[in-house]
Amino acid sequence: MRSTKKTTIASLAVMVSGALLLSSCGSSDAGSSEASESSAGGEGKTVLTVSLFGTMGFEESGLFDEYEKQNPNIDIKYESTQGETKYWPALQTKLQSGTGLADIQGIEVARIADVVANQSDKWTDLSQFVTKEQVPNYLEWKAEAATTEDGKVLALGTDIGPMGICYRSDLLEQAGLPTDPAELAAKMPDWDAYLELGRQYKANAPAGSAWTDFGGGLYNAIVSTEETIYYDESGEPVWDSNPAVKEAFDTAAEAGQEGLTAKLEQFNDPNWEPAFANGGFATIACPSWMIGYIKGKAGDAGAGKWNVTSLPGGAGGNWGGSYLAIPEASENKEEAAKLIKWMTDAEQQATVFNNVGNFPSNKEGIALVGDTTDEYFQNAPIGKVFSESAEAAPTQILGEGDGVIKTALTNALLSVEANGVAPADAWENAKAEISNQLG
Amino acid sequence: MTLSSTTAPPAPTDRPPRVVVTEKPTWKQRLFRAEEKGAPYAYIAPFFVLFIIFGLFPLVYTAWISLYSLKLGSSNAEWVGLENYVWLFENPKFYNALWKTLTIGVLATVPQLMFAIGLAHLLNYRMRGRNFFRVSMIMPYATSVAAATLVFGQIFGGGSGFANWVLSFVGIDAIDWRNGDWTAQIAIAVIVTWRWTGYNALIYLAGMQSISQDLYESAALDGANRWQQFRHITLPGLRPTILFTVVVSTIGATQLFAEPLLFGGGTANGGALNQYQTITLFMYQQGWTFGFLGRAAAIAWVTFMLIIGLVLLNTWIARRRDRDPMETAAKKARKVAAKGARR
């Protein structure tokens, strides 16, 4: 009796441990069946997953709902990561493993050269789908930047980043500065004049309010008006010897050293967003996509307090902007390509601009938004401001390491304004960091 | 089995020795024997199988990767030998990260354990609502790190955060907690301390309850006040518990990751000057922000070695400490004897 009982217990134990083993090995199966389930969806619907960063405006403008209404067989699942510097590494991990990718992923313009040069095998060539018709509609540089040498179109453009200066007219008024966009623009023939206005502001400003948010933001705005930035046309890095980069860096460092900045690292400092509402800074270099940020973070209380004017000297430029692409691992490429085409059509881009300010990259879309004014910004003619900036913008040369270099220099500027590092030392630190990363 | 049967004392004489089996065992007997021998291994197998999959394999694979130059997003790895380690030991940022791990670790662990022991001592007395206080101790531990860090991020806000508001009453100007060097480290240490003090207090409390109440009573009779009781009864009695919490906190401090990451707004930089970049944050940055998987693997291995070193050091100290109680007991005995002699 005893021995049989023992045997039963032992065999039970073997069975249990075996089952444990099976279940632990089988978990990968469970994962993949889940994935195929989600792509099949309930009631025969196709589920398209969309993963973006920041406020790209599609969800905010209700476009996903509209597309689902027009295409009852499609179910869109959307998610967004706040900061691009957090979104990108996560996306790279997923690309590496080939799992967890959405059908549609956003790509920031500073990463597109890297994608085209090094990851063309991980993204779908969109020219094989309907999207080929879309390409001629884009601003030439926007489409070219996402096309490989052998003609693969890896991504379609959503928005571009023409720039202006956004400002709190109530704060400027308190400091005795002009609040009318045209008057303010007349006082700013160049960036030095912008800093000079900042000094005047600082002398009369309400306590706890700085002229601008962050030296890194100022730097990005200045450098984004240039044609050659970090790389030359042959693809060689020239940022170190490019006087335009150094000048922009020095100007921003000067602003930081003089205390004209609020020392709030954009997107990463938890106090950056509240400062839109509580008047922590009076002006911010304002790519069109910043419009949506301001509305979101300053909220209803900020309505009618903000305004927009053109960059110092009426310069044109481009800071940021994005693309949409389909990972090679996607199982719904055709449907995803249709959705991308629709999302980047002129009408949808115009809708996004009118709602959150992301400026169209589609030529017809640009024509549609020329007369847009924005109630939130005291009826400022944002369509006109950003169209002019886009028109005057030089065609920028993009390079593989744009994102890395930009991040390192921005970080160096934070160390100048927040930690009192000498600009020359900060520049050297950034240089070491960049050569460490780019080899 | 054979070993035990040979060393076993001779069987009682009224029973025949059972060892000698002359006929060949049947198939069933053999199976039974195999099962008897194999069962313990089967029982213990799940742990080892899971350990091999999730413990040993990653460890070995990481060591292998650390010898390659592998970029996140590309699939071709290039053999570089020990180059990643050379790069690491020549990198000032590595030493910076080590130093910051140490300073934040000390800033967080020391006050944490001291508060915990004090709280536990108070909770050990009879008082109204004792259970309520004991349970509420553990609340911070049950809170998610992310939520706690976000809240503390606001508290330590640059301009008008709660911390600055409180300091303004004692006439201290607003501090830029996040961007400063020591201030950021202190802020992070506060988060860690807040989260783990209650946990350690409960462990100490459990340790205190194993100390006999008689000792306190007789000490009170002899006129010892609470501080003297704490100093001369509680602390010596808690020695093994204290050692345990020190080991656990040291390991925890070496692996500090989520707090500095989230305090930095989700970036692994640890501030513009890496002023709060811990060693794990440095590893994460190399691997997932910059995409150097080989370098990250090398850092992981060095960290692993470091932790092993720390644990060995702790064990060594523990061994030395273990000898102490004997000596103290002997000393006490001598004292008592001396007292008795005086009488």
CSV table of N, CA, C and O in Angstrom, one decimal, chain B residues 146-248:
chain,number,residue,atom,x,y,z
B,146,ALA,N,6.8,54.0,-10.0
B,146,ALA,CA,6.5,55.0,-11.0
B,146,ALA,C,5.7,56.1,-10.4
B,146,ALA,O,6.0,57.3,-10.5
B,147,ALA,N,4.6,55.7,-9.7
B,147,ALA,CA,3.7,56.7,-9.1
B,147,ALA,C,4.4,57.5,-8.1
B,147,ALA,O,4.4,58.8,-8.1
B,148,ALA,N,5.2,56.9,-7.2
B,148,ALA,CA,5.9,57.6,-6.1
B,148,ALA,C,6.9,58.6,-6.7
B,148,ALA,O,7.0,59.7,-6.3
B,149,THR,N,7.6,58.1,-7.8
B,149,THR,CA,8.6,59.0,-8.3
B,149,THR,C,8.0,60.2,-9.0
B,149,THR,O,8.5,61.3,-8.9
B,150,LEU,N,6.9,60.0,-9.7
B,150,LEU,CA,6.2,61.1,-10.3
B,150,LEU,C,5.8,62.2,-9.3
B,150,LEU,O,6.0,63.4,-9.5
B,151,VAL,N,5.2,61.7,-8.2
B,151,VAL,CA,4.8,62.6,-7.1
B,151,VAL,C,6.0,63.3,-6.5
B,151,VAL,O,6.0,64.5,-6.4
B,152,PHE,N,7.1,62.6,-6.3
B,152,PHE,CA,8.2,63.2,-5.7
B,152,PHE,C,8.9,64.2,-6.7
B,152,PHE,O,9.5,65.2,-6.3
B,153,GLY,N,8.8,63.8,-8.0
B,153,GLY,CA,9.3,64.7,-9.0
B,153,GLY,C,8.6,66.1,-8.9
B,153,GLY,O,9.2,67.1,-9.1
B,154,GLN,N,7.3,66.1,-8.6
B,154,GLN,CA,6.6,67.3,-8.4
B,154,GLN,C,7.0,68.0,-7.1
B,154,GLN,O,7.1,69.2,-7.1
B,155,ILE,N,7.1,67.2,-6.1
B,155,ILE,CA,7.5,67.8,-4.8
B,155,ILE,C,8.8,68.5,-4.9
B,155,ILE,O,9.0,69.6,-4.4
B,156,PHE,N,9.8,67.9,-5.7
B,156,PHE,CA,11.1,68.5,-5.8
B,156,PHE,C,11.1,69.4,-7.1
B,156,PHE,O,12.2,69.4,-7.8
B,157,GLY,N,10.0,69.9,-7.5
B,157,GLY,CA,10.0,70.8,-8.6
B,157,GLY,C,10.9,72.0,-8.4
B,157,GLY,O,11.0,72.5,-7.3
B,158,GLY,N,11.4,72.5,-9.6
B,158,GLY,CA,12.4,73.6,-9.5
B,158,GLY,C,11.9,74.9,-8.8
B,158,GLY,O,12.5,75.3,-7.9
B,159,GLY,N,10.8,75.5,-9.4
B,159,GLY,CA,10.5,76.8,-8.9
B,159,GLY,C,9.6,76.8,-7.7
B,159,GLY,O,10.0,77.3,-6.6
B,160,SER,N,8.4,76.2,-7.8
B,160,SER,CA,7.5,76.3,-6.7
B,160,SER,C,7.0,75.0,-6.2
B,160,SER,O,5.9,74.8,-5.8
B,161,GLY,N,7.9,74.0,-6.2
B,161,GLY,CA,7.5,72.7,-5.7
B,161,GLY,C,7.3,72.7,-4.2
B,161,GLY,O,7.7,73.7,-3.5
B,162,PHE,N,6.8,71.6,-3.7
B,162,PHE,CA,6.4,71.5,-2.2
B,162,PHE,C,7.7,71.7,-1.4
B,162,PHE,O,7.7,72.4,-0.4
B,163,ALA,N,8.8,71.0,-1.8
B,163,ALA,CA,10.0,71.0,-1.0
B,163,ALA,C,10.5,72.5,-0.9
B,163,ALA,O,10.9,72.9,0.2
B,164,ASN,N,10.5,73.2,-2.0
B,164,ASN,CA,11.0,74.6,-2.0
B,164,ASN,C,10.1,75.5,-1.1
B,164,ASN,O,10.5,76.4,-0.5
B,165,TRP,N,8.8,75.2,-1.2
B,165,TRP,CA,7.8,75.9,-0.4
B,165,TRP,C,8.1,75.8,1.1
B,165,TRP,O,8.1,76.8,1.8
B,166,VAL,N,8.3,74.5,1.5
B,166,VAL,CA,8.7,74.3,2.9
B,166,VAL,C,9.9,75.0,3.3
B,166,VAL,O,10.0,75.7,4.3
B,167,LEU,N,11.0,74.9,2.4
B,167,LEU,CA,12.3,75.5,2.7
B,167,LEU,C,12.2,77.0,2.8
B,167,LEU,O,12.9,77.7,3.5
B,168,SER,N,11.2,77.6,2.0
B,168,SER,CA,11.1,79.0,2.0
B,168,SER,C,10.7,79.6,3.4
B,168,SER,O,11.0,80.7,3.7
B,169,PHE,N,10.1,78.7,4.3
B,169,PHE,CA,9.7,79.2,5.6
B,169,PHE,C,11.0,79.4,6.5
B,169,PHE,O,11.0,80.1,7.4
B,170,VAL,N,12.0,78.6,6.2
B,170,VAL,CA,13.2,78.8,7.0
B,170,VAL,C,14.2,79.7,6.2
B,170,VAL,O,15.4,79.7,6.5
B,171,GLY,N,13.7,80.4,5.2
B,171,GLY,CA,14.5,81.4,4.5
B,171,GLY,C,15.5,80.9,3.5
B,171,GLY,O,16.5,81.5,3.2
B,172,ILE,N,15.3,79.6,3.0
B,172,ILE,CA,16.2,79.1,2.0
B,172,ILE,C,15.6,79.4,0.7
B,172,ILE,O,14.4,79.1,0.4
B,173,ASP,N,16.4,79.9,-0.2
B,173,ASP,CA,16.0,80.2,-1.6
B,173,ASP,C,15.6,78.9,-2.4
B,173,ASP,O,16.1,77.8,-2.0
B,174,ALA,N,14.8,79.1,-3.4
B,174,ALA,CA,14.4,78.0,-4.2
B,174,ALA,C,15.6,77.2,-4.8
B,174,ALA,O,16.5,77.8,-5.2
B,175,ILE,N,15.5,75.9,-4.6
B,175,ILE,CA,16.6,75.1,-5.1
B,175,ILE,C,16.2,74.4,-6.4
B,175,ILE,O,15.1,73.9,-6.5
B,176,ASP,N,17.1,74.3,-7.3
B,176,ASP,CA,16.8,73.6,-8.6
B,176,ASP,C,17.2,72.1,-8.3
B,176,ASP,O,18.3,71.7,-8.7
B,177,TRP,N,16.3,71.4,-7.7
B,177,TRP,CA,16.7,70.0,-7.2
B,177,TRP,C,17.2,69.2,-8.4
B,177,TRP,O,18.1,68.4,-8.2
B,178,ARG,N,16.4,69.2,-9.5
B,178,ARG,CA,16.7,68.2,-10.5
B,178,ARG,C,18.0,68.4,-11.2
B,178,ARG,O,18.7,67.5,-11.6
B,179,ASN,N,18.4,69.7,-11.4
B,179,ASN,CA,19.6,69.9,-12.2
B,179,ASN,C,20.9,70.0,-11.3
B,179,ASN,O,22.0,69.9,-11.8
B,180,GLY,N,20.7,70.2,-10.0
B,180,GLY,CA,21.9,70.2,-9.1
B,180,GLY,C,22.5,68.9,-9.0
B,180,GLY,O,21.9,67.9,-9.4
B,181,ASP,N,23.7,68.9,-8.5
B,181,ASP,CA,24.4,67.6,-8.3
B,181,ASP,C,23.9,66.8,-7.1
B,181,ASP,O,23.2,65.9,-7.2
B,182,TRP,N,24.3,67.4,-5.9
B,182,TRP,CA,23.9,66.7,-4.7
B,182,TRP,C,22.4,66.8,-4.4
B,182,TRP,O,21.8,65.8,-3.9
B,183,THR,N,21.8,67.9,-4.9
B,183,THR,CA,20.3,68.0,-4.6
B,183,THR,C,19.6,66.9,-5.3
B,183,THR,O,18.6,66.4,-4.8
B,184,ALA,N,19.9,66.6,-6.6
B,184,ALA,CA,19.2,65.5,-7.3
B,184,ALA,C,19.4,64.2,-6.6
B,184,ALA,O,18.5,63.4,-6.5
B,185,GLN,N,20.7,64.0,-6.2
B,185,GLN,CA,21.0,62.7,-5.5
B,185,GLN,C,20.2,62.6,-4.2
B,185,GLN,O,19.6,61.6,-3.8
B,186,ILE,N,20.1,63.7,-3.5
B,186,ILE,CA,19.3,63.7,-2.2
B,186,ILE,C,17.8,63.5,-2.5
B,186,ILE,O,17.2,62.6,-1.8
B,187,ALA,N,17.3,64.1,-3.6
B,187,ALA,CA,15.9,63.9,-3.9
B,187,ALA,C,15.6,62.4,-4.2
B,187,ALA,O,14.7,61.8,-3.7
B,188,ILE,N,16.5,61.8,-4.9
B,188,ILE,CA,16.4,60.4,-5.2
B,188,ILE,C,16.5,59.5,-4.0
B,188,ILE,O,15.7,58.6,-3.7
B,189,ALA,N,17.5,59.9,-3.1
B,189,ALA,CA,17.6,59.1,-1.9
B,189,ALA,C,16.4,59.2,-1.0
B,189,ALA,O,16.0,58.3,-0.3
B,190,VAL,N,15.7,60.4,-1.1
B,190,VAL,CA,14.5,60.6,-0.3
B,190,VAL,C,13.4,59.6,-0.8
B,190,VAL,O,12.7,59.0,0.0
B,191,ILE,N,13.3,59.5,-2.1
B,191,ILE,CA,12.3,58.6,-2.6
B,191,ILE,C,12.6,57.2,-2.2
B,191,ILE,O,11.7,56.5,-1.7
B,192,VAL,N,13.8,56.7,-2.3
B,192,VAL,CA,14.2,55.4,-1.9
B,192,VAL,C,13.9,55.2,-0.4
B,192,VAL,O,13.3,54.2,0.1
B,193,THR,N,14.3,56.2,0.4
B,193,THR,CA,14.1,56.1,1.9
B,193,THR,C,12.7,56.0,2.2
B,193,THR,O,12.3,55.1,3.0
B,194,TRP,N,11.9,56.8,1.6
B,194,TRP,CA,10.4,56.8,1.9
B,194,TRP,C,9.8,55.5,1.6
B,194,TRP,O,9.0,55.0,2.3
B,195,ARG,N,10.3,54.8,0.5
B,195,ARG,CA,9.7,53.6,0.1
B,195,ARG,C,10.1,52.4,1.0
B,195,ARG,O,9.3,51.5,1.2
B,196,TRP,N,11.3,52.4,1.4
B,196,TRP,CA,11.8,51.2,2.1
B,196,TRP,C,11.9,51.2,3.6
B,196,TRP,O,12.2,50.2,4.2
B,197,THR,N,11.7,52.4,4.2
B,197,THR,CA,11.9,52.5,5.6
B,197,THR,C,10.9,51.6,6.3
B,197,THR,O,11.2,50.8,7.2
B,198,GLY,N,9.6,51.6,5.9
B,198,GLY,CA,8.6,50.8,6.5
B,198,GLY,C,8.9,49.3,6.4
B,198,GLY,O,8.7,48.6,7.4
B,199,TYR,N,9.3,48.9,5.3
B,199,TYR,CA,9.7,47.5,5.0
B,199,TYR,C,10.7,47.1,6.0
B,199,TYR,O,10.6,46.1,6.7
B,200,ASN,N,11.8,47.9,6.2
B,200,ASN,CA,12.9,47.5,7.1
B,200,ASN,C,12.4,47.6,8.5
B,200,ASN,O,12.8,46.8,9.3
B,201,ALA,N,11.5,48.6,8.8
B,201,ALA,CA,11.0,48.7,10.2
B,201,ALA,C,10.3,47.4,10.6
B,201,ALA,O,10.4,46.9,11.7
B,202,LEU,N,9.5,46.9,9.7
B,202,LEU,CA,8.8,45.6,10.0
B,202,LEU,C,9.7,44.5,10.2
B,202,LEU,O,9.5,43.6,11.1
B,203,ILE,N,10.8,44.4,9.5
B,203,ILE,CA,11.8,43.3,9.7
B,203,ILE,C,12.4,43.5,11.0
B,203,ILE,O,12.6,42.5,11.8
B,204,TYR,N,12.8,44.7,11.4
B,204,TYR,CA,13.4,45.0,12.7
B,204,TYR,C,12.4,44.6,13.8
B,204,TYR,O,12.8,44.1,14.8
B,205,LEU,N,11.1,45.0,13.6
B,205,LEU,CA,10.1,44.7,14.6
B,205,LEU,C,10.0,43.2,14.8
B,205,LEU,O,10.0,42.8,16.0
B,206,ALA,N,10.0,42.4,13.8
B,206,ALA,CA,10.0,41.0,13.9
B,206,ALA,C,11.2,40.5,14.7
B,206,ALA,O,11.1,39.7,15.6
B,207,GLY,N,12.4,41.1,14.4
B,207,GLY,CA,13.6,40.7,15.1
B,207,GLY,C,13.5,41.1,16.6
B,207,GLY,O,13.8,40.3,17.5
B,208,MET,N,12.9,42.3,16.9
B,208,MET,CA,12.8,42.7,18.3
B,208,MET,C,11.9,41.8,19.1
B,208,MET,O,12.1,41.6,20.3
B,209,GLN,N,10.8,41.3,18.4
B,209,GLN,CA,9.9,40.5,19.2
B,209,GLN,C,10.4,39.2,19.6
B,209,GLN,O,9.9,38.5,20.4
B,210,SER,N,11.6,38.8,19.0
B,210,SER,CA,12.2,37.5,19.4
B,210,SER,C,13.1,37.8,20.6
B,210,SER,O,13.6,36.8,21.1
B,211,ILE,N,13.3,39.0,21.0
B,211,ILE,CA,14.1,39.3,22.2
B,211,ILE,C,13.2,39.2,23.4
B,211,ILE,O,12.1,39.7,23.4
B,212,SER,N,13.6,38.5,24.4
B,212,SER,CA,12.8,38.1,25.5
B,212,SER,C,12.4,39.4,26.3
B,212,SER,O,13.2,40.3,26.5
B,213,GLN,N,11.1,39.5,26.6
B,213,GLN,CA,10.5,40.6,27.3
B,213,GLN,C,11.1,40.7,28.7
B,213,GLN,O,11.2,41.8,29.3
B,214,ASP,N,11.6,39.6,29.3
B,214,ASP,CA,12.1,39.6,30.6
B,214,ASP,C,13.3,40.5,30.7
B,214,ASP,O,13.5,41.2,31.7
B,215,LEU,N,14.1,40.5,29.6
B,215,LEU,CA,15.3,41.4,29.7
B,215,LEU,C,14.9,42.8,29.9
B,215,LEU,O,15.5,43.5,30.7
B,216,TYR,N,13.8,43.3,29.2
B,216,TYR,CA,13.4,44.7,29.3
B,216,TYR,C,12.9,44.9,30.7
B,216,TYR,O,13.2,46.0,31.3
B,217,GLU,N,12.1,43.9,31.2
B,217,GLU,CA,11.5,44.1,32.5
B,217,GLU,C,12.6,44.2,33.6
B,217,GLU,O,12.6,45.1,34.5
B,218,SER,N,13.6,43.3,33.5
B,218,SER,CA,14.6,43.4,34.6
B,218,SER,C,15.5,44.7,34.4
B,218,SER,O,15.9,45.2,35.4
B,219,ALA,N,15.7,45.1,33.2
B,219,ALA,CA,16.4,46.3,32.9
B,219,ALA,C,15.7,47.5,33.5
B,219,ALA,O,16.3,48.4,34.2
B,220,ALA,N,14.3,47.5,33.3
B,220,ALA,CA,13.5,48.6,33.9
B,220,ALA,C,13.6,48.6,35.4
B,220,ALA,O,13.7,49.6,36.0
B,221,LEU,N,13.6,47.4,36.0
B,221,LEU,CA,13.7,47.3,37.4
B,221,LEU,C,15.0,47.9,37.9
B,221,LEU,O,15.1,48.5,39.0
B,222,ASP,N,16.1,47.6,37.1
B,222,ASP,CA,17.4,48.2,37.5
B,222,ASP,C,17.5,49.6,37.2
B,222,ASP,O,18.6,50.2,37.4
B,223,GLY,N,16.4,50.2,36.7
B,223,GLY,CA,16.4,51.7,36.5
B,223,GLY,C,16.9,52.1,35.1
B,223,GLY,O,17.3,53.3,35.0
B,224,ALA,N,17.0,51.2,34.2
B,224,ALA,CA,17.5,51.6,32.8
B,224,ALA,C,16.4,52.4,32.1
B,224,ALA,O,15.2,51.9,32.1
B,225,ASN,N,16.7,53.5,31.5
B,225,ASN,CA,15.6,54.2,30.8
B,225,ASN,C,15.5,53.6,29.4
B,225,ASN,O,16.2,52.7,29.0
B,226,ARG,N,14.6,54.2,28.5
B,226,ARG,CA,14.3,53.5,27.3
B,226,ARG,C,15.5,53.6,26.3
B,226,ARG,O,15.7,52.7,25.6
B,227,TRP,N,16.2,54.7,26.4
B,227,TRP,CA,17.4,54.8,25.5
B,227,TRP,C,18.4,53.7,25.9
B,227,TRP,O,19.0,53.0,25.0
B,228,GLN,N,18.6,53.6,27.2
B,228,GLN,CA,19.6,52.6,27.7
B,228,GLN,C,19.1,51.2,27.3
B,228,GLN,O,19.9,50.3,26.9
B,229,GLN,N,17.8,50.9,27.4
B,229,GLN,CA,17.2,49.6,27.0
B,229,GLN,C,17.5,49.4,25.6
B,229,GLN,O,17.9,48.3,25.2
B,230,PHE,N,17.2,50.4,24.7
B,230,PHE,CA,17.4,50.3,23.3
B,230,PHE,C,18.9,50.0,23.0
B,230,PHE,O,19.2,49.1,22.2
B,231,ARG,N,19.8,50.7,23.7
B,231,ARG,CA,21.2,50.7,23.4
B,231,ARG,C,21.8,49.3,23.8
B,231,ARG,O,22.6,48.7,23.1
B,232,HIS,N,21.3,48.8,25.0
B,232,HIS,CA,22.0,47.6,25.6
B,232,HIS,C,21.3,46.3,25.4
B,232,HIS,O,21.8,45.3,25.6
B,233,ILE,N,20.0,46.4,25.1
B,233,ILE,CA,19.3,45.1,24.9
B,233,ILE,C,18.9,45.0,23.4
B,233,ILE,O,19.2,44.0,22.8
B,234,THR,N,18.2,46.0,22.8
B,234,THR,CA,17.6,45.9,21.5
B,234,THR,C,18.7,45.8,20.5
B,234,THR,O,18.7,44.8,19.7
B,235,LEU,N,19.7,46.7,20.5
B,235,LEU,CA,20.7,46.7,19.4
B,235,LEU,C,21.5,45.4,19.4
B,235,LEU,O,21.6,44.8,18.3
B,236,PRO,N,22.0,44.9,20.5
B,236,PRO,CA,22.8,43.6,20.4
B,236,PRO,C,21.9,42.5,20.0
B,236,PRO,O,22.3,41.6,19.2
B,237,GLY,N,20.6,42.5,20.4
B,237,GLY,CA,19.7,41.4,20.0
B,237,GLY,C,19.4,41.4,18.6
B,237,GLY,O,19.1,40.4,18.0
B,238,LEU,N,19.5,42.6,17.9
B,238,LEU,CA,19.1,42.7,16.6
B,238,LEU,C,20.2,42.4,15.6
B,238,LEU,O,20.0,42.5,14.4
B,239,ARG,N,21.4,42.2,16.1
B,239,ARG,CA,22.5,42.1,15.2
B,239,ARG,C,22.3,41.3,13.9
B,239,ARG,O,22.6,41.8,12.8
B,240,PRO,N,21.9,40.1,14.0
B,240,PRO,CA,21.7,39.3,12.7
B,240,PRO,C,20.7,40.0,11.8
B,240,PRO,O,20.9,40.0,10.6
B,241,THR,N,19.6,40.5,12.4
B,241,THR,CA,18.6,41.2,11.5
B,241,THR,C,19.2,42.4,10.8
B,241,THR,O,19.0,42.7,9.7
B,242,ILE,N,20.0,43.2,11.6
B,242,ILE,CA,20.6,44.4,11.0
B,242,ILE,C,21.5,44.0,9.8
B,242,ILE,O,21.5,44.6,8.7
B,243,LEU,N,22.3,42.9,10.0
B,243,LEU,CA,23.2,42.4,9.0
B,243,LEU,C,22.4,42.1,7.7
B,243,LEU,O,22.7,42.4,6.6
B,244,PHE,N,21.3,41.4,7.9
B,244,PHE,CA,20.4,41.0,6.8
B,244,PHE,C,19.9,42.2,6.0
B,244,PHE,O,20.1,42.3,4.8
B,245,THR,N,19.4,43.2,6.8
B,245,THR,CA,18.9,44.4,6.1
B,245,THR,C,20.0,45.2,5.4
B,245,THR,O,19.8,45.7,4.3
B,246,VAL,N,21.2,45.2,6.0
B,246,VAL,CA,22.3,45.8,5.3
B,246,VAL,C,22.7,45.2,4.0
B,246,VAL,O,22.9,45.8,3.0
B,247,VAL,N,22.7,43.8,4.0
B,247,VAL,CA,23.0,43.1,2.8
B,247,VAL,C,22.0,43.4,1.7
B,247,VAL,O,22.3,43.7,0.6
B,248,VAL,N,20.7,43.2,2.1
B,248,VAL,CA,19.6,43.4,1.1
B,248,VAL,C,19.7,44.9,0.6
B,248,VAL,O,19.5,45.1,-0.6
